[in-house]
Every structure is written in structure tokens, then in C-alpha cells.
Coordinates of C-alpha atoms in Angstrom, one line a residue:
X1 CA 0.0 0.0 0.0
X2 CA 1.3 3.3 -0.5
X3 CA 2.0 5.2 2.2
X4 CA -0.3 8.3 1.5
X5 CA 1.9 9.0 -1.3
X6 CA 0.8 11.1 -4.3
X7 CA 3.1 11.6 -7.5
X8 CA 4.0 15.5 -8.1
X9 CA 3.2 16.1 -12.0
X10 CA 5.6 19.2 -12.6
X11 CA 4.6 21.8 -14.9
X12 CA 7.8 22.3 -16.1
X13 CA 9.4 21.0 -20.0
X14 CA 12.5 19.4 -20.0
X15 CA 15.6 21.7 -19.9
X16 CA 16.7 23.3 -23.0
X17 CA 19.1 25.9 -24.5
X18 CA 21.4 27.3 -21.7
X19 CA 19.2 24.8 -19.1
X20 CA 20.6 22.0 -17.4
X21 CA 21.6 19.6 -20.2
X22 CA 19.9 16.1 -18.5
X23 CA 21.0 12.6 -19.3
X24 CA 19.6 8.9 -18.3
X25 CA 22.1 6.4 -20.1
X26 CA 22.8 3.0 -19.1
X27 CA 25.4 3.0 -21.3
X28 CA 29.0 3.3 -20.6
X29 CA 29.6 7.2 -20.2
X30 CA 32.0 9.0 -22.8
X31 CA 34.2 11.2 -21.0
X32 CA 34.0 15.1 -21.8
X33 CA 36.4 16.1 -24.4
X34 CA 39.4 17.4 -22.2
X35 CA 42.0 18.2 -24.7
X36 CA 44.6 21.7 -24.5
X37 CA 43.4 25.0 -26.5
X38 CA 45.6 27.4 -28.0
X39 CA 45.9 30.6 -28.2
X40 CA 48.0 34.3 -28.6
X41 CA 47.1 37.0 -26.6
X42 CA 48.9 40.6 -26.3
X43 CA 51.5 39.0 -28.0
X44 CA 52.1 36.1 -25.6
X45 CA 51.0 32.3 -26.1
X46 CA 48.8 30.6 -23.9
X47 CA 47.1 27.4 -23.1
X48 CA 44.4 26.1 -21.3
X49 CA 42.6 22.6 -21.3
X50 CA 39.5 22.5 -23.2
X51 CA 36.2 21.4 -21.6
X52 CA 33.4 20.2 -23.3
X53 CA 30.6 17.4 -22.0
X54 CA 29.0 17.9 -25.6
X55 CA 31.8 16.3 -27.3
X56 CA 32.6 19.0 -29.2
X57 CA 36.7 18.9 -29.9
X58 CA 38.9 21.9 -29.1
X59 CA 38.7 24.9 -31.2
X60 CA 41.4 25.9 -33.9
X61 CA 40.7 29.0 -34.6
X62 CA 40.0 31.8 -31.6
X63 CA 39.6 35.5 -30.9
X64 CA 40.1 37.1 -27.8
X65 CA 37.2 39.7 -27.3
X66 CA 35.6 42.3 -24.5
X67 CA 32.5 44.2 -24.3
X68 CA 33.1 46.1 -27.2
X69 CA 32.5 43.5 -29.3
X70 CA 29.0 43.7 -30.8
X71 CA 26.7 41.1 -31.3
X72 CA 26.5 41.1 -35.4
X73 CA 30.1 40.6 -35.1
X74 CA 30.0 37.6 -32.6
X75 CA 27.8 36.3 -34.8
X76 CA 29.4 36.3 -37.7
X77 CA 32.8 34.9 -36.3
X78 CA 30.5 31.9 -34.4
X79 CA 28.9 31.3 -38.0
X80 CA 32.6 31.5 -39.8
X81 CA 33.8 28.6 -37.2
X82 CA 35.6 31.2 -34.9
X83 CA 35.4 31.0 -31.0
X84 CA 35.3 33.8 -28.8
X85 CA 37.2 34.1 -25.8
X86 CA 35.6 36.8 -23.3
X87 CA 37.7 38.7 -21.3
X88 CA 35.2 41.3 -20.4
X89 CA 32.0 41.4 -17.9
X90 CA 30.7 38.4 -17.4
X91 CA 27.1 39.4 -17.3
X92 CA 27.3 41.1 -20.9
X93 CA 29.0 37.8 -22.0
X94 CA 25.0 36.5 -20.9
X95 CA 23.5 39.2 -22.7
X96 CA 25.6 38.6 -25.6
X97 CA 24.8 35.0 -26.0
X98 CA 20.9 35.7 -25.7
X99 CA 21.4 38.1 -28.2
X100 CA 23.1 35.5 -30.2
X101 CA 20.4 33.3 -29.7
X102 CA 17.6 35.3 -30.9
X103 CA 20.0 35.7 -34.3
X104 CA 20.0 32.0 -34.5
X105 CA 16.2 32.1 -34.3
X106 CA 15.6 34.5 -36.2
X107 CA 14.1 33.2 -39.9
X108 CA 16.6 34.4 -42.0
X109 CA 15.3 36.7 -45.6
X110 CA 16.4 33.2 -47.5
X111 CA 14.8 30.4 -45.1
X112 CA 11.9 32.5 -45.4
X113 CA 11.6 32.1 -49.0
X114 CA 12.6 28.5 -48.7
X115 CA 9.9 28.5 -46.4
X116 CA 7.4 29.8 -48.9
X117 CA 8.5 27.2 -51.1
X118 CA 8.2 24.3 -49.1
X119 CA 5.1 25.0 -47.3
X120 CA 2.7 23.7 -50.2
X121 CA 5.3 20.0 -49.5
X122 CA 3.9 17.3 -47.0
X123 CA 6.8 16.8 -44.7
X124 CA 6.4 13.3 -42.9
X125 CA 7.0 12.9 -39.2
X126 CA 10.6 11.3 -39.4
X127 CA 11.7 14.5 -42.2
X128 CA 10.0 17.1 -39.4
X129 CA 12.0 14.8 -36.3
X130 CA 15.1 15.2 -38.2
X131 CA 15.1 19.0 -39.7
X132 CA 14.5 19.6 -35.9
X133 CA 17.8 17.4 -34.6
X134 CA 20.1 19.4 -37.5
X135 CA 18.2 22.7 -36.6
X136 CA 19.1 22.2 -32.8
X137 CA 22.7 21.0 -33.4
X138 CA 23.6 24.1 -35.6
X139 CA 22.3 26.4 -33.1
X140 CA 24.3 24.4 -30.3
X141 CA 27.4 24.7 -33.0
X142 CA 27.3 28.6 -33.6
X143 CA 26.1 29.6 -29.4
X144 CA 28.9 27.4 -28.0
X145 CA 31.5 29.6 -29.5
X146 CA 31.7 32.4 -26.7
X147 CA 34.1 31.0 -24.2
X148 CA 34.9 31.4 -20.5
X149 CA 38.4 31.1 -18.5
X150 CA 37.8 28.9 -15.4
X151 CA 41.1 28.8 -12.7
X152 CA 42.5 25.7 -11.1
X153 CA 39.5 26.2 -8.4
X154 CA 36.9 26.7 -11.0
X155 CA 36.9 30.5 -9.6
X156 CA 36.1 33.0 -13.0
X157 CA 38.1 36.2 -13.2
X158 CA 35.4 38.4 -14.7
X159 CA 34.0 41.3 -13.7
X160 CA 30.8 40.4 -12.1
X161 CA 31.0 36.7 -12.2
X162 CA 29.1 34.7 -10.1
X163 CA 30.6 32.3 -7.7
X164 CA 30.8 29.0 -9.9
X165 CA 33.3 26.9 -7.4
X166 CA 30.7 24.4 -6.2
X167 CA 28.8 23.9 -9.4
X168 CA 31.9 23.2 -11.5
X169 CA 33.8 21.4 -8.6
X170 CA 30.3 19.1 -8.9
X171 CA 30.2 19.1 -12.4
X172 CA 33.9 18.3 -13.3
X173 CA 35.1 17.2 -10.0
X174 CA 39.1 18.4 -9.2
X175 CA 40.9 20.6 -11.7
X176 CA 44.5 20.6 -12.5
X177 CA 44.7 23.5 -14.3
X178 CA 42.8 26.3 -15.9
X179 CA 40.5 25.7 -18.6
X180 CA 38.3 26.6 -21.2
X181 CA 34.5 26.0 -21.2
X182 CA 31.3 27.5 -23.0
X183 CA 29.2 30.0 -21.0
X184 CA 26.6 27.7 -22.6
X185 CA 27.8 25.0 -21.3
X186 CA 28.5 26.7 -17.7
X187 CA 25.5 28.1 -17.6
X188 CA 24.3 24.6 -17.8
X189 CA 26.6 23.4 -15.1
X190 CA 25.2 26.7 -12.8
X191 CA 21.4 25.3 -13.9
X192 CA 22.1 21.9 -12.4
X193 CA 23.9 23.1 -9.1
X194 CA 20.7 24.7 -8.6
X195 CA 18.4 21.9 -9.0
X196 CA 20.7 19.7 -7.1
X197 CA 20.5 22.1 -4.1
X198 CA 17.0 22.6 -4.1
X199 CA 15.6 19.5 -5.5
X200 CA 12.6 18.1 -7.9
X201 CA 9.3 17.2 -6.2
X202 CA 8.2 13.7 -7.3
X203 CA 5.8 12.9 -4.3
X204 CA 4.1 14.4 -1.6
X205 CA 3.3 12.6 1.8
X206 CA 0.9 14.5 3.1
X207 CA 1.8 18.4 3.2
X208 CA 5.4 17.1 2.7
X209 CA 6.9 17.4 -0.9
X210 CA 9.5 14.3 -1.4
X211 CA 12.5 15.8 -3.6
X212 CA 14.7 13.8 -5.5
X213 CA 18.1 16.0 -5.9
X214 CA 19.2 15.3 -9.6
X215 CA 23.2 15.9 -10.4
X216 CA 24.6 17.1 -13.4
X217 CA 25.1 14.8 -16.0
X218 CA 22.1 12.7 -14.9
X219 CA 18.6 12.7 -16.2
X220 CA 16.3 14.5 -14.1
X221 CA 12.2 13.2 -13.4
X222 CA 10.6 16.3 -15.0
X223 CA 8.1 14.6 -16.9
X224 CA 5.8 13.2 -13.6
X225 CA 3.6 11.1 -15.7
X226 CA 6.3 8.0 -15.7
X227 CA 5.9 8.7 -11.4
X228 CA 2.2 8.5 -10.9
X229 CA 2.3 5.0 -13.3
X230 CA 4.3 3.5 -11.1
X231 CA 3.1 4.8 -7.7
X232 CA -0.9 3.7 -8.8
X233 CA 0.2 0.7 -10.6
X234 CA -1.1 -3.1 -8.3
X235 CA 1.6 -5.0 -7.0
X236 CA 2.2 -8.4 -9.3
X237 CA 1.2 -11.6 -7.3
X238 CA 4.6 -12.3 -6.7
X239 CA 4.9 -9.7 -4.5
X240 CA 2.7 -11.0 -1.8
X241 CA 5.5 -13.8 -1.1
X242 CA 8.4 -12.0 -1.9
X243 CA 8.6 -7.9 -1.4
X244 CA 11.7 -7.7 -3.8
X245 CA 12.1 -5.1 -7.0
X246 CA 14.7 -4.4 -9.7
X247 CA 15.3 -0.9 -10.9
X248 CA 17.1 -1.3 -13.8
X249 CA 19.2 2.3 -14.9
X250 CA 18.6 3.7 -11.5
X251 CA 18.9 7.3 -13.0
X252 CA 18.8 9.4 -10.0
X253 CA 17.0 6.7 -8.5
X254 CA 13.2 8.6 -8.2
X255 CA 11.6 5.0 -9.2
X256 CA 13.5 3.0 -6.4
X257 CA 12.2 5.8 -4.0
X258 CA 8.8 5.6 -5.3
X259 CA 9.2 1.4 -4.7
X260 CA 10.5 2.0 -1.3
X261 CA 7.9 4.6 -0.1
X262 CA 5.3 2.0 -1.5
X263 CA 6.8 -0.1 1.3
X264 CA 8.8 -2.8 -1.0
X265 CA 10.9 -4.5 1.4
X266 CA 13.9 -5.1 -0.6
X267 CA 15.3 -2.8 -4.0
X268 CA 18.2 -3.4 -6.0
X269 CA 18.9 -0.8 -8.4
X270 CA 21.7 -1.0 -11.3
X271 CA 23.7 1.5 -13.2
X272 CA 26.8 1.9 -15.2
X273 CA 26.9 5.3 -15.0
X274 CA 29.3 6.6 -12.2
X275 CA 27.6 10.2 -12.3
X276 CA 23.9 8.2 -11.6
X277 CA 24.9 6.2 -9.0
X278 CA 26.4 8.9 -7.0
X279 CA 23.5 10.7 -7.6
X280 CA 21.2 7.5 -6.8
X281 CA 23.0 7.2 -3.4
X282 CA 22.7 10.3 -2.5
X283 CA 19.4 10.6 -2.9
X284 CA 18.6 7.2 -1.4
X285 CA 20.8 8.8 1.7
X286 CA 18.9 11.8 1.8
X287 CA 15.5 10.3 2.4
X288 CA 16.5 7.5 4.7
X289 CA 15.8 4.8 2.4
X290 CA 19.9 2.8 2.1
X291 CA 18.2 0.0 4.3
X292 CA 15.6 -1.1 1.7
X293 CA 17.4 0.1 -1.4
X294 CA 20.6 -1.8 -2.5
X295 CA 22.7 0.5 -5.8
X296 CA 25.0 -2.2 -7.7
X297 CA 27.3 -0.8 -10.3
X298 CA 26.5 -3.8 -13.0
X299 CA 25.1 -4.2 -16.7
X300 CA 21.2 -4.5 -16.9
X301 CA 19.8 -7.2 -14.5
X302 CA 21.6 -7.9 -11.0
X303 CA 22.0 -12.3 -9.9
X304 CA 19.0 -13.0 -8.9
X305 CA 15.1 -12.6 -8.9
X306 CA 12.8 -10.8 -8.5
X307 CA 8.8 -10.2 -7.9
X308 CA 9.1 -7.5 -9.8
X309 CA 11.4 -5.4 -12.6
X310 CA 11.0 -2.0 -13.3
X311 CA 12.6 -0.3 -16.2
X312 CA 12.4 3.3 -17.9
X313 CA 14.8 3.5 -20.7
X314 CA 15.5 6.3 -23.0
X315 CA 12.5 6.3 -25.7
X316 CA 13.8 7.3 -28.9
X317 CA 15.4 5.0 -31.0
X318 CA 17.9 7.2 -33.1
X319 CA 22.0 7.7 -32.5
X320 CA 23.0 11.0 -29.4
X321 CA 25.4 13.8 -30.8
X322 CA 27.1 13.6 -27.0
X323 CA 26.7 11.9 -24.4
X324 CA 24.6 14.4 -22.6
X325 CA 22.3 12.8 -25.3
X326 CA 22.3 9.7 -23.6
X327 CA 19.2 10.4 -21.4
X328 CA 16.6 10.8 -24.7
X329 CA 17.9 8.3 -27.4
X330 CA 18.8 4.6 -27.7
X331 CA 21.0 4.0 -30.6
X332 CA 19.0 0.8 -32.1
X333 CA 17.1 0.3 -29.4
X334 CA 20.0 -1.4 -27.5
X335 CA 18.8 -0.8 -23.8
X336 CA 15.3 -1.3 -24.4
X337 CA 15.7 -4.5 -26.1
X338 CA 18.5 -6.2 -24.0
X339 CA 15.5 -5.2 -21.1
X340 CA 13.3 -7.7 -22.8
X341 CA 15.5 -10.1 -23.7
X342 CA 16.4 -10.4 -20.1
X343 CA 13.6 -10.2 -17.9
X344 CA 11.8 -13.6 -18.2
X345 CA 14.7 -14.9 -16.7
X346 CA 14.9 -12.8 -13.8
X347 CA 11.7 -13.1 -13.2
X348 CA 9.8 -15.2 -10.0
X349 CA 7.1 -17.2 -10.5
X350 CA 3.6 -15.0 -11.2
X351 CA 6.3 -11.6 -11.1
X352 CA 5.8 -8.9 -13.8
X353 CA 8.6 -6.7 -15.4
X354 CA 7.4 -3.1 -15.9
X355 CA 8.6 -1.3 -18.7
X356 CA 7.8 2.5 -18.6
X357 CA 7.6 3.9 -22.8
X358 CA 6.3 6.6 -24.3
X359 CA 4.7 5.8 -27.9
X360 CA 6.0 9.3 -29.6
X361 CA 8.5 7.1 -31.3
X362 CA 5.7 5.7 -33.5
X363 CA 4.5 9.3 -34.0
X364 CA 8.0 10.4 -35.3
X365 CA 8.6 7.5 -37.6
X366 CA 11.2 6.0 -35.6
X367 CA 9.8 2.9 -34.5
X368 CA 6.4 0.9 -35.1
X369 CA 4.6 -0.6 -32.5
X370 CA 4.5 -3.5 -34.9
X371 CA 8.1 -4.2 -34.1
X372 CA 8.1 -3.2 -29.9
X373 CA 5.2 -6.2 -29.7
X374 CA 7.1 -8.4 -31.9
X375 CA 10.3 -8.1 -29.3
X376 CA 8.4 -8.7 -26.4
X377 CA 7.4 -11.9 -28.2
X378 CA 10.6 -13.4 -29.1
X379 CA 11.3 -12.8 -25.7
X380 CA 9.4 -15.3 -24.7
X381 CA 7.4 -12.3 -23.1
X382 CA 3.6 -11.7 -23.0
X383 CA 1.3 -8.1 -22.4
X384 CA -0.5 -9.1 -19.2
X385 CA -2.0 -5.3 -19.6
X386 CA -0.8 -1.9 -20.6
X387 CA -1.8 1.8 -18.6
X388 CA -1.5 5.1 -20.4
X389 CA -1.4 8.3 -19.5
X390 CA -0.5 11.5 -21.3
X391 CA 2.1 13.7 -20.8
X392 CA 1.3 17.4 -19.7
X393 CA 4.4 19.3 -20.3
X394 CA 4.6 22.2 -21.6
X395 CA 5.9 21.2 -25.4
X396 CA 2.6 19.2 -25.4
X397 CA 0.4 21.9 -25.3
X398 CA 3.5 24.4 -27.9
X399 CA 1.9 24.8 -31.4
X400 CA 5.3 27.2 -32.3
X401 CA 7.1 23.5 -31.5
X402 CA 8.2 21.6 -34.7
X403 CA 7.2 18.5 -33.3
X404 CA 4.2 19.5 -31.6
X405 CA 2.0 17.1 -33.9
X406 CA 3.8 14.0 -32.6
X407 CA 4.1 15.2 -29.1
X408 CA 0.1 16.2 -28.7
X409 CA -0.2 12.5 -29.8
X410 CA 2.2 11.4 -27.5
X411 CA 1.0 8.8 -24.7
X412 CA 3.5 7.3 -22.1
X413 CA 2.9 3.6 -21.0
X414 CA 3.3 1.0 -18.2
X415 CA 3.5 -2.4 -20.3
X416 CA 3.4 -5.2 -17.6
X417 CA 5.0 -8.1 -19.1
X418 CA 5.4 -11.6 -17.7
X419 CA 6.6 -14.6 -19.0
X420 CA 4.6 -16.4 -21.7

């Protein structure tokens, strides 16, 4: 029974732009490009390492600019491939790059006619889902051009700079050296320190909110809907003999704490992800949960089984540009289908696996449903029942959003699967 327990549905879409770049991979991590950078300034060489959780390799060719650089310049040097490093206030570097950004969205005189052109054309969902994916990459390309000096200690020496110690030190753990990051990308490290101090209500317990406290790095349970499936789902029969769950790609671990506050005796959550089960622990730690929640660094499924398996991979089929990427797509369905593959054998008798899926793969062309029913098949796998419930982000309801045709369609699913 759950404990007066009522999922939190946040309001909020997931982070974008300068936000907190989110991430929920079970796969192995790629390290952060930390190569050196090169530079002349006043005459003098200089070096730094070069920071980048995007991937995105150090730049060759770089300017060394202050506030009197304007933005139609900036944005022609970004455009041309050139990287900016700012040496002047640190809140006009902000200003700068949101002026940057509203160039980048701004329909240029030729796209507009392009437009005009295309408009009478049918694009399908799959052309629309990938326009959007090179749209959003350029505009990464040209904004992470304006660059930022961090010290040894992560400190900034900019006028005005905030205090960015603890976010980076969280972020990038110990520096040896100075180093060059983008202010988009630190003001996605700064976003994350922020939601890791204050936290992201998933449940309430009566007046009480229950936060889970996502790092950076690691995705974070903005989308609710995923939450109250789980917490209004009935317990397999299984469970009645043996109170004992897999969470398979813990995350930040908010579905082992939704298991555990629906008083599951035992929980063993897996990752592969350093940065998640930090983050897992921690959390876990926080609410006072280590005794019934058990976090194995280990590949999918743990030794053992279990009454019931519980699993929330990333939902689009297609290849990530970085690993921050990680959280949102899996490459040929690798995850999801090495879930299935697994679970009837880690299954107890009359115990269900839980797989937690949103269908707006189908609505962009990536996948068919044809093909997710036909995996659950050959693994020897049958539907016992499916719940649905649809999302209520804010993108949902966004008719300016290029995908907003396959999102409004979007429903997100609990399949309960047990062996055939």
C-alpha cells in the first residue's frame, strides 16, 4: 500500500538551450572532451585545457574579445567557425549570447523564402523529427562559441561573475589547471547546481513534498507522468511472497524511491553510470531509504530474482550527438531491447517486469509498435496489460514546437509483461 503518497506532475518541460543539459544512459559514459586549446594573446602564447561534456573537440581557430564587441560581429565569427574568448564582464558575455540566440532564431530573408517554397510540401514525421535534430545541433554549433576562462579552483576572473566553485567542482570534480569552457555549457553546469541544491518534487506525503536531488550529468524526473504510473500501478502476485524489486538504470534513483515509499521491502537498483549512482545514493541517503534500497554498479539485471522489474529506458530509437544525449535516445534500441531479452529470466514465479515507454517514437517514424510487440514476443514475453497516461508538459500543449503534432499525440505507457 502506498503510504499516502501522491506523485507530483511538474509543470515544467524538459531543460533546454542554456538549461541544465539532462542525461539517463545505461550506457557506458564517454568522457568530456578534455584536450589543450591554444591561443595568442597581447603578444604572448597561452594554453588552457578545453572542456566540453558535448563532445565538441577543441577549437582551432580563436579571438580574444571584451565588451566592445558587438553582437552582429559575434555572430558572424560563431557562424565562420571562430570561437570567442571573453575577457570582459561576465554578465554582458550573458546578454551577448541571448542576443546570439535570438539571431540563430531568427528566420533568415532566404529560409523564409525557402519556407514559402516548401510550405505547399507534406513533410512526414521522421523529415519534421530530423530538420529539428540538425536545426538544434547548428544552433548548439554557432552559441557554444563564446568561451569562458575557469582557474585551477573553478573560480572566473570576470568582472561580475558569479561564484561558480561548487557547481563546477560538482560538475567536473578536481581541476588541475585552468581551462576553457562554453558560457553555454556553464550556464548549464550553474542550472544543475541549482536543481541539485533545491531538488525536484516527485511525491508528496501529506503536506510534505518528497524531492529527489538530480546531479549534473544525470537525467532528471521532470516529466511526472512516468511517477504516478508506477506509484498507482497493483503490485504483481509475486509480490505477496516475496517484497523484492529491480530498478534497472537507476537514473537518480526517483523510481527506487517511489518502490521504497510503497513499502517494497527489498530494492536493488543498477547503473553503469558513475555520475547516476552517486546521484542514486545520495538521494537514497537523503530520504532515509539505504536499508531497503541496495545500488550495484552492474550491466542491466543484477543475480538473482525478482517479484518485480521496473525499467524506464531512454525512448527514442535514433544515435545521441554527445553523451549528454544519452538520457533521450537509444542507438537501435539497445537498452530497451537487451530489457526484454532479459527479464523472463529474472523473473519469480507469477512476477511482472514493468517497462515504462512513451509511444512518440511511432508518432515520429522512428519505431512501429509492430516491431516493440514483436520483441516482447521473441522474448518469450507476454502483455498481461498496458496503462497510459499522457504527458502534460509544456511542449505538449506548444503549437510554435516543430514536433508538436507528434508530441500532442504522445502517450506514455506501463506495459506489464510476464513470461509467456
Amino acid at each position: 500500500m502506498i503510504r499516502n503518497v501522491q506523485a507530483i506532475i511538474p509543470d515544467t518541460a524538459t531543460a533546454d538551450g542554456a538549461g541544465m543539459k539532462l542525461r539517463r544512459s545505461f550506457m557506458n559514459q564517454a568522457p568530456s572532451i578534455t584536450s589543450l586549446i591554444h591561443w595568442e594573446e597581447v603578444g604572448q602564447d597561452h594554453k588552457a585545457q578545453w572542456r566540453s561534456e558535448n563532445g565538441i573537440r577543441a577549437h582551432q581557430k580563436l579571438i580574444v574579445a571584451d565588451d566592445t564587441l558587438t553582437a552582429d560581429v559575434a555572430y558572424r565569427l560563431a557562424c565562420e567557425g571562430t570561437a570567442i574568448l571573453w575577457r570582459g564582464d561576465f554578465q554582458n558575455a550573458r546578454q551577448l549570447l541571448q542576443a546570439l540566440a535570438r539571431r540563430v532564431d531568427k528566420p533568415s530573408k532566404k529560409s523564409k523564402r525557402v519556407d514559402r517554397l516548401e510550405k505547399g510540401k507534406t513533410k512526414s514525421p521522421l523529415d519534421s523529427f530530423n530538420l529539428h535534430r540538425l536545426a538544434q545541433s547548428q544552433r548548439a554549433r554557432i552559441l557554444g562559441m563564446l568561451l569562458i576562462e575557469c582557474n585551477a579552483d573553478h573560480g572566473i576572473n570576470l568582472r561580475r561573475a558569479p561564484d561558480v566553485r561548487q557547481a563546477c567542482l560538482e560538475a567536473y570534480g578536481i581541476a588541475n589547471q585552468s581551462y576553457l569552457v562554453s558560457l553555454r555549457e556553464l550556464l548549464g553546469v550553474i542550472s544543475a547546481h541549482e536543481w541539485r541544491k533545491n531538488g525536484v518534487p516527485i511525491l508528496a506525503q501529506g503536506d510534505e513534498a518528497i524531492c529527489i536531488h538530480p546531479y549534473y550529468g544525470v537525467f532528471s524526473p521532470v516529466r511526472g507522468e512516468y511517477i504516478e504510473l508506477v506509484c498507482n500501478a497493483s503490485w504483481p502476485k509475486a509480490m505477496r511472497a516475496d517484497s523484492i524489486a529491480f530498478d534497472i538504470g537507476v537514473g537518480t534513483g526517483a523510481l527506487s524511491v517511489v518502490l521504497a515509499m510503497r513499502d517494497v521491502r527489498k530494492i536493488i537498483a543498477t547503473d553503469i553510470d558513475d555520475r547516476a549512482i552517486s546521484c542514486a545514493q545520495d538521494n537514497i541517503e537523503r530520504l532515509g531509504l539505504s536499508s531497503q534500497v541496495d545500488i550495484q554498479k552492474t550491466n542491466l539485471f543484477p543475480l538473482g530474482k525478482a517479484a518485480l522489474i521496473v525499467c524506464n529506458p531512454p525512448w527514442l530509437p535514433a544515435r545521441p550527438s554527445s553523451s549528454l544525449e544519452r538520457a533521450i535516445y537509444d542507438p537501435e534500441s539497445f537498452m530497451l531491447k537487451g530489457f526484454l531479452a532479459g527479464l523472463k529470466d529474472h523473473l519469480l514465479p507469477e512476477g511482472e517486469g514493468w517497462l515504462i515507454l512513451s509511444d512518440l517514437a511511432e508518432h515520429l517514424g522512428l519505431r512501429i509498435r509492430a516491431e516493440l510487440l514483436e520483441w516482447i514476443e521473441q522474448a518469450g514475453l507476454r502483455v498481461i496489460r498496458r496503462e497510459d497516461i499522457r504527458p502534460q508538459h509544456k511542449k505538449v500543449f506548444d503549437k510554435e514546437d516543430p514536433l508538436h503534432n507528434a508530441r500532442a499525440s504522445e502517450i506514455t505507457s506501463l506495459w506489464r509483461l510476464a513470461p509467456q
